[in-house]
Amino acid sequence: AEYIETLISAFVEADSIVIFDPVTELYSYSTDNIKSIKTLIEERVDGIAELYGGTGFFANFRKVKYRLVSNVWPLFTDHPIIMSLVLLIPTALIIFCCCDSYGKEEPIPEKQVR
């Protein structure tokens, strides 16, 4: 139900008829007010209707990107200092741990010649 609400609010124009298939996650919509629901369903069954969404790689990438932006961005706008600390402190610690031993290699002992 949440997915359908975000889909409709983000991508579908007002006064549209939407047909959503939850198995394939494909949806089609019509902004034409003259078309009836029956003709839209017939177009969907016959394969004439233009389909959007899906479960492919790019469709899933767009969904993940949309969910990240819609869930994380409001946190930055509401609490910028706290979110900056939440991201910057772990990043700085990881960089410090990885780069701490850089350049501190022990010298290779020279062989003594008799």
Coordinates of N, CA, C and O in Angstrom, one line a residue:
A1 N 0.8 -1.2 0.0 CA 0.0 0.0 0.0 C 0.9 1.3 0.0 O 0.6 2.2 -0.7
E2 N 2.0 1.2 0.8 CA 2.9 2.4 0.8 C 3.5 2.6 -0.5 O 3.7 3.8 -1.0
Y3 N 3.9 1.5 -1.2 CA 4.5 1.7 -2.5 C 3.6 2.3 -3.5 O 4.0 3.2 -4.3
I4 N 2.3 1.9 -3.5 CA 1.4 2.5 -4.4 C 1.1 3.9 -4.1 O 1.0 4.8 -5.1
E5 N 1.1 4.3 -2.9 CA 0.9 5.7 -2.5 C 2.0 6.6 -3.0 O 1.8 7.7 -3.5
T6 N 3.3 6.1 -2.8 CA 4.4 6.9 -3.2 C 4.5 6.9 -4.7 O 4.9 8.0 -5.3
L7 N 4.1 5.9 -5.4 CA 4.1 5.8 -6.8 C 3.1 6.8 -7.4 O 3.5 7.6 -8.3
I8 N 1.9 6.8 -6.9 CA 0.9 7.8 -7.4 C 1.3 9.2 -7.0 O 1.2 10.1 -7.9
S9 N 1.8 9.5 -5.8 CA 2.1 10.8 -5.5 C 3.3 11.4 -6.2 O 3.4 12.6 -6.4
A10 N 4.2 10.5 -6.6 CA 5.5 11.0 -7.2 C 5.4 11.0 -8.8 O 6.0 11.9 -9.4
F11 N 4.7 10.0 -9.4 CA 4.9 9.9 -10.8 C 3.6 10.1 -11.6 O 3.7 10.3 -12.8
V12 N 2.5 10.0 -11.0 CA 1.2 10.0 -11.8 C 0.5 11.4 -11.6 O 0.5 11.9 -10.5
E13 N 0.0 11.9 -12.7 CA -0.6 13.2 -12.6 C -2.0 13.1 -11.9 O -2.6 12.0 -11.8
A14 N -2.5 14.2 -11.5 CA -3.8 14.2 -10.8 C -4.9 13.9 -11.9 O -4.7 14.1 -13.1
D15 N -6.0 13.3 -11.4 CA -7.1 12.9 -12.3 C -6.7 11.9 -13.3 O -7.1 11.9 -14.5
S16 N -5.9 10.9 -12.9 CA -5.5 9.8 -13.7 C -6.1 8.5 -13.2 O -6.4 8.3 -12.0
I17 N -6.3 7.6 -14.1 CA -6.7 6.2 -13.8 C -5.5 5.3 -13.8 O -4.8 5.3 -14.8
V18 N -5.2 4.6 -12.7 CA -4.0 3.8 -12.6 C -4.4 2.3 -12.4 O -5.3 2.0 -11.6
I19 N -3.7 1.5 -13.2 CA -3.8 0.0 -13.1 C -2.5 -0.5 -12.6 O -1.5 -0.3 -13.4
F20 N -2.4 -1.1 -11.5 CA -1.1 -1.6 -10.9 C -1.2 -3.1 -10.8 O -2.2 -3.7 -10.2
D21 N -0.2 -3.8 -11.3 CA -0.1 -5.3 -11.1 C 1.0 -5.5 -10.0 O 2.2 -5.3 -10.3
P22 N 0.6 -6.0 -8.8 CA 1.5 -6.2 -7.8 C 2.5 -7.3 -8.0 O 3.6 -7.3 -7.4
V23 N 2.2 -8.3 -8.8 CA 3.1 -9.4 -9.1 C 4.3 -8.9 -9.9 O 5.5 -9.2 -9.5
T24 N 4.1 -8.2 -11.0 CA 5.2 -7.7 -11.8 C 5.6 -6.3 -11.5 O 6.6 -5.9 -12.1
E25 N 4.9 -5.6 -10.7 CA 5.1 -4.3 -10.3 C 5.1 -3.3 -11.5 O 5.8 -2.3 -11.6
L26 N 4.3 -3.7 -12.5 CA 4.1 -2.8 -13.7 C 2.8 -2.1 -13.5 O 1.8 -2.6 -12.9
Y27 N 2.8 -0.8 -13.9 CA 1.6 0.0 -13.9 C 1.4 0.7 -15.1 O 2.3 1.0 -15.9
S28 N 0.2 1.0 -15.4 CA -0.2 1.9 -16.6 C -1.2 2.9 -16.1 O -2.0 2.6 -15.2
Y29 N -1.2 4.0 -16.7 CA -2.2 5.0 -16.3 C -2.6 5.8 -17.5 O -2.0 5.8 -18.6
S30 N -3.8 6.4 -17.4 CA -4.3 7.2 -18.5 C -4.8 8.5 -17.9 O -5.5 8.6 -16.9
T31 N -4.4 9.6 -18.5 CA -4.8 10.9 -18.1 C -6.0 11.4 -19.0 O -6.5 12.5 -18.7
D32 N -6.4 10.6 -19.9 CA -7.5 10.9 -20.8 C -8.8 10.6 -20.0 O -9.1 9.5 -19.6
N33 N -9.6 11.6 -19.8 CA -10.8 11.5 -19.0 C -11.9 10.8 -19.8 O -12.9 10.3 -19.2
I34 N -11.8 10.8 -21.1 CA -12.8 10.2 -22.0 C -12.8 8.7 -21.9 O -13.8 8.0 -21.9
K35 N -11.6 8.1 -21.7 CA -11.4 6.6 -21.6 C -12.1 6.1 -20.4 O -12.0 6.7 -19.3
S36 N -12.8 5.0 -20.5 CA -13.4 4.4 -19.3 C -12.4 3.4 -18.7 O -11.4 3.1 -19.3
I37 N -12.7 3.0 -17.6 CA -11.9 2.0 -16.9 C -11.9 0.7 -17.7 O -10.8 0.0 -17.8
K38 N -13.0 0.4 -18.3 CA -13.1 -0.9 -19.1 C -12.2 -0.8 -20.3 O -11.5 -1.8 -20.6
T39 N -12.1 0.3 -21.0 CA -11.2 0.4 -22.2 C -9.7 0.3 -21.7 O -8.9 -0.2 -22.4
L40 N -9.4 0.9 -20.6 CA -8.1 0.9 -20.1 C -7.7 -0.5 -19.7 O -6.5 -0.9 -20.0
I41 N -8.5 -1.3 -19.1 CA -8.2 -2.7 -18.7 C -8.1 -3.5 -20.0 O -7.2 -4.3 -20.1
E42 N -9.0 -3.3 -21.0 CA -8.8 -4.0 -22.2 C -7.5 -3.7 -22.9 O -6.9 -4.6 -23.5
E43 N -7.1 -2.5 -22.9 CA -5.8 -2.1 -23.5 C -4.6 -2.8 -22.7 O -3.7 -3.3 -23.3
R44 N -4.8 -2.9 -21.4 CA -3.7 -3.6 -20.6 C -3.7 -5.1 -20.9 O -2.6 -5.6 -21.1
V45 N -4.8 -5.7 -21.0 CA -4.9 -7.1 -21.3 C -4.4 -7.4 -22.7 O -3.7 -8.4 -23.0
D46 N -4.7 -6.6 -23.7 CA -4.3 -6.8 -25.1 C -2.8 -6.4 -25.3 O -2.3 -6.8 -26.3
G47 N -2.2 -5.8 -24.3 CA -0.8 -5.4 -24.5 C -0.6 -4.1 -25.2 O 0.5 -3.8 -25.7
I48 N -1.7 -3.3 -25.4 CA -1.5 -2.0 -26.1 C -1.1 -0.9 -25.2 O -0.4 0.0 -25.6
A49 N -1.5 -1.0 -23.9 CA -1.2 0.1 -23.0 C 0.3 0.2 -22.7 O 1.0 -0.8 -22.7
E50 N 0.8 1.4 -22.5 CA 2.2 1.7 -22.2 C 2.4 1.4 -20.7 O 1.7 1.9 -19.9
L51 N 3.4 0.5 -20.5 CA 3.6 0.0 -19.1 C 4.9 0.7 -18.5 O 5.8 1.0 -19.2
Y52 N 4.8 1.0 -17.2 CA 5.9 1.6 -16.5 C 6.3 0.7 -15.3 O 5.5 -0.1 -14.9
G53 N 7.4 1.0 -14.7 CA 7.8 0.2 -13.5 C 8.5 -1.1 -13.9 O 9.2 -1.2 -14.9
G54 N 8.3 -2.1 -13.1 CA 8.8 -3.4 -13.3 C 9.8 -3.8 -12.2 O 10.0 -3.1 -11.2
T55 N 10.4 -5.0 -12.5 CA 11.4 -5.5 -11.5 C 12.8 -5.7 -12.0 O 13.6 -6.4 -11.5
G56 N 13.1 -5.0 -13.1 CA 14.4 -5.1 -13.7 C 15.4 -4.3 -12.9 O 15.1 -3.6 -11.9
F57 N 16.7 -4.4 -13.4 CA 17.8 -3.7 -12.7 C 17.6 -2.2 -12.6 O 17.7 -1.6 -11.5
F58 N 17.3 -1.6 -13.7 CA 17.2 -0.1 -13.7 C 15.9 0.3 -13.0 O 16.0 1.4 -12.3
A59 N 14.8 -0.4 -13.0 CA 13.6 -0.1 -12.3 C 13.9 -0.2 -10.8 O 13.5 0.7 -10.0
N60 N 14.6 -1.2 -10.4 CA 15.0 -1.3 -8.9 C 15.9 -0.2 -8.5 O 15.9 0.3 -7.4
F61 N 16.9 0.1 -9.4 CA 17.8 1.2 -9.1 C 17.1 2.5 -8.9 O 17.4 3.3 -7.9
R62 N 16.1 2.8 -9.8 CA 15.3 4.0 -9.6 C 14.5 4.0 -8.3 O 14.4 5.0 -7.6
K63 N 14.0 2.8 -7.9 CA 13.2 2.7 -6.7 C 14.1 3.0 -5.5 O 13.7 3.7 -4.6
V64 N 15.3 2.4 -5.5 CA 16.2 2.5 -4.3 C 16.6 4.0 -4.2 O 16.7 4.6 -3.1
K65 N 17.0 4.6 -5.4 CA 17.4 6.0 -5.4 C 16.3 6.9 -4.9 O 16.5 7.8 -4.0
Y66 N 15.0 6.6 -5.3 CA 13.9 7.4 -4.9 C 13.7 7.3 -3.4 O 13.4 8.2 -2.7
R67 N 13.7 6.0 -2.9 CA 13.5 5.8 -1.5 C 14.6 6.4 -0.6 O 14.3 7.0 0.5
L68 N 15.9 6.4 -1.1 CA 16.9 7.0 -0.3 C 16.7 8.5 -0.3 O 16.9 9.1 0.8
V69 N 16.5 9.1 -1.4 CA 16.3 10.5 -1.4 C 15.1 11.0 -0.6 O 15.1 11.9 0.1
S70 N 14.0 10.2 -0.8 CA 12.8 10.7 -0.1 C 12.8 10.4 1.4 O 12.1 11.0 2.2
N71 N 13.7 9.5 1.9 CA 13.8 9.2 3.3 C 14.9 9.9 4.0 O 14.8 10.3 5.2
V72 N 16.1 10.1 3.3 CA 17.2 10.7 4.0 C 17.3 12.2 3.8 O 17.7 12.9 4.7
W73 N 16.9 12.7 2.7 CA 17.0 14.1 2.4 C 16.2 14.9 3.5 O 16.7 16.0 3.9
P74 N 14.9 14.6 3.8 CA 14.3 15.3 4.9 C 15.0 15.4 6.2 O 14.9 16.4 6.9
L75 N 15.8 14.3 6.5 CA 16.6 14.4 7.7 C 17.6 15.5 7.6 O 17.9 16.1 8.6
F76 N 18.3 15.6 6.5 CA 19.3 16.7 6.3 C 18.6 18.0 6.4 O 19.2 18.9 7.0
T77 N 17.5 18.2 5.8 CA 16.8 19.5 5.9 C 16.3 19.9 7.3 O 16.3 21.0 7.6
D78 N 15.9 18.9 8.0 CA 15.4 19.1 9.4 C 16.5 19.3 10.4 O 16.4 20.1 11.3
H79 N 17.5 18.4 10.3 CA 18.6 18.4 11.3 C 19.9 18.3 10.6 O 20.6 17.3 10.6
P80 N 20.4 19.4 10.0 CA 21.6 19.4 9.2 C 22.9 19.1 10.1 O 23.8 18.4 9.6
I81 N 23.0 19.6 11.3 CA 24.2 19.4 12.1 C 24.3 18.0 12.5 O 25.4 17.4 12.4
I82 N 23.2 17.4 13.0 CA 23.2 16.1 13.5 C 23.5 15.1 12.4 O 24.3 14.2 12.5
M83 N 22.9 15.3 11.2 CA 23.1 14.4 10.1 C 24.5 14.5 9.6 O 25.1 13.5 9.1
S84 N 25.1 15.7 9.6 CA 26.5 15.9 9.2 C 27.4 15.1 10.1 O 28.3 14.4 9.6
L85 N 27.1 15.2 11.4 CA 28.0 14.4 12.3 C 27.8 12.9 12.1 O 28.8 12.2 12.2
V86 N 26.6 12.5 11.9 CA 26.3 11.1 11.7 C 27.1 10.5 10.5 O 27.5 9.4 10.5
L87 N 27.2 11.3 9.5 CA 28.0 10.8 8.3 C 29.5 11.1 8.4 O 30.3 10.3 7.9
L88 N 29.8 12.3 8.9 CA 31.3 12.7 8.9 C 32.1 11.9 9.9 O 33.3 11.6 9.6
I89 N 31.6 11.7 11.1 CA 32.4 11.0 12.1 C 32.8 9.6 11.7 O 34.0 9.2 11.8
P90 N 31.8 8.8 11.3 CA 32.3 7.4 10.9 C 33.2 7.4 9.6 O 34.1 6.7 9.6
T91 N 32.9 8.4 8.7 CA 33.8 8.5 7.6 C 35.2 8.9 8.0 O 36.2 8.3 7.5
A92 N 35.4 9.8 8.9 CA 36.7 10.2 9.4 C 37.4 9.1 10.1 O 38.6 8.9 10.0
L93 N 36.6 8.4 10.9 CA 37.3 7.2 11.6 C 37.7 6.2 10.7 O 38.8 5.6 10.9
I94 N 37.0 5.9 9.7 CA 37.4 4.8 8.7 C 38.7 5.3 7.9 O 39.6 4.6 7.8
I95 N 38.7 6.6 7.5 CA 39.9 7.1 6.8 C 41.1 7.1 7.8 O 42.2 6.7 7.4
F96 N 40.9 7.5 9.0 CA 42.0 7.5 10.0 C 42.5 6.1 10.2 O 43.7 5.9 10.2
C97 N 41.6 5.1 10.4 CA 42.1 3.7 10.6 C 42.8 3.1 9.4 O 43.8 2.4 9.5
C98 N 42.4 3.5 8.2 CA 43.0 2.9 7.0 C 44.3 3.6 6.7 O 45.2 3.0 6.2
C99 N 44.4 4.9 6.9 CA 45.6 5.7 6.6 C 46.6 5.9 7.7 O 47.6 6.5 7.5
D100 N 46.3 5.3 8.9 CA 47.1 5.6 10.1 C 48.5 4.9 9.9 O 49.5 5.4 10.2
S101 N 48.5 3.7 9.3 CA 49.7 3.0 9.2 C 50.5 3.2 7.9 O 51.5 2.7 7.7
Y102 N 49.9 4.1 7.1 CA 50.5 4.4 5.8 C 51.8 5.2 6.0 O 51.9 6.2 6.7
G103 N 52.9 4.7 5.4 CA 54.2 5.4 5.5 C 55.0 5.0 6.8 O 56.1 5.5 7.0
K104 N 54.5 4.1 7.6 CA 55.2 3.7 8.8 C 55.8 2.3 8.7 O 55.9 1.6 9.7
E105 N 56.1 1.9 7.5 CA 56.7 0.6 7.3 C 58.1 0.5 8.0 O 58.8 1.5 7.9
E106 N 58.4 -0.6 8.6 CA 59.7 -0.8 9.2 C 60.7 -1.0 8.1 O 60.4 -1.7 7.1
P107 N 61.9 -0.4 8.2 CA 62.9 -0.6 7.2 C 63.4 -2.0 7.1 O 63.4 -2.7 8.1
I108 N 63.7 -2.4 5.9 CA 64.2 -3.7 5.7 C 65.7 -3.8 6.2 O 66.5 -3.0 5.8
P109 N 65.9 -4.7 7.1 CA 67.3 -4.8 7.6 C 68.3 -5.2 6.6 O 68.0 -6.1 5.7
E110 N 69.4 -4.6 6.6 CA 70.5 -4.9 5.6 C 71.2 -6.1 6.0 O 71.5 -6.3 7.2
K111 N 71.6 -6.9 5.1 CA 72.4 -8.1 5.4 C 73.9 -7.7 5.7 O 74.4 -6.8 5.0
Q112 N 74.4 -8.3 6.7 CA 75.8 -8.1 7.0 C 76.7 -8.9 6.1 O 76.5 -10.1 6.0
V113 N 77.7 -8.3 5.6 CA 78.6 -9.0 4.7 C 79.9 -9.3 5.5 O 80.4 -8.5 6.2
R114 N 80.4 -10.6 5.5 CA 81.6 -11.0 6.3 C 82.8 -10.9 5.4 O 83.0 -11.1 4.4

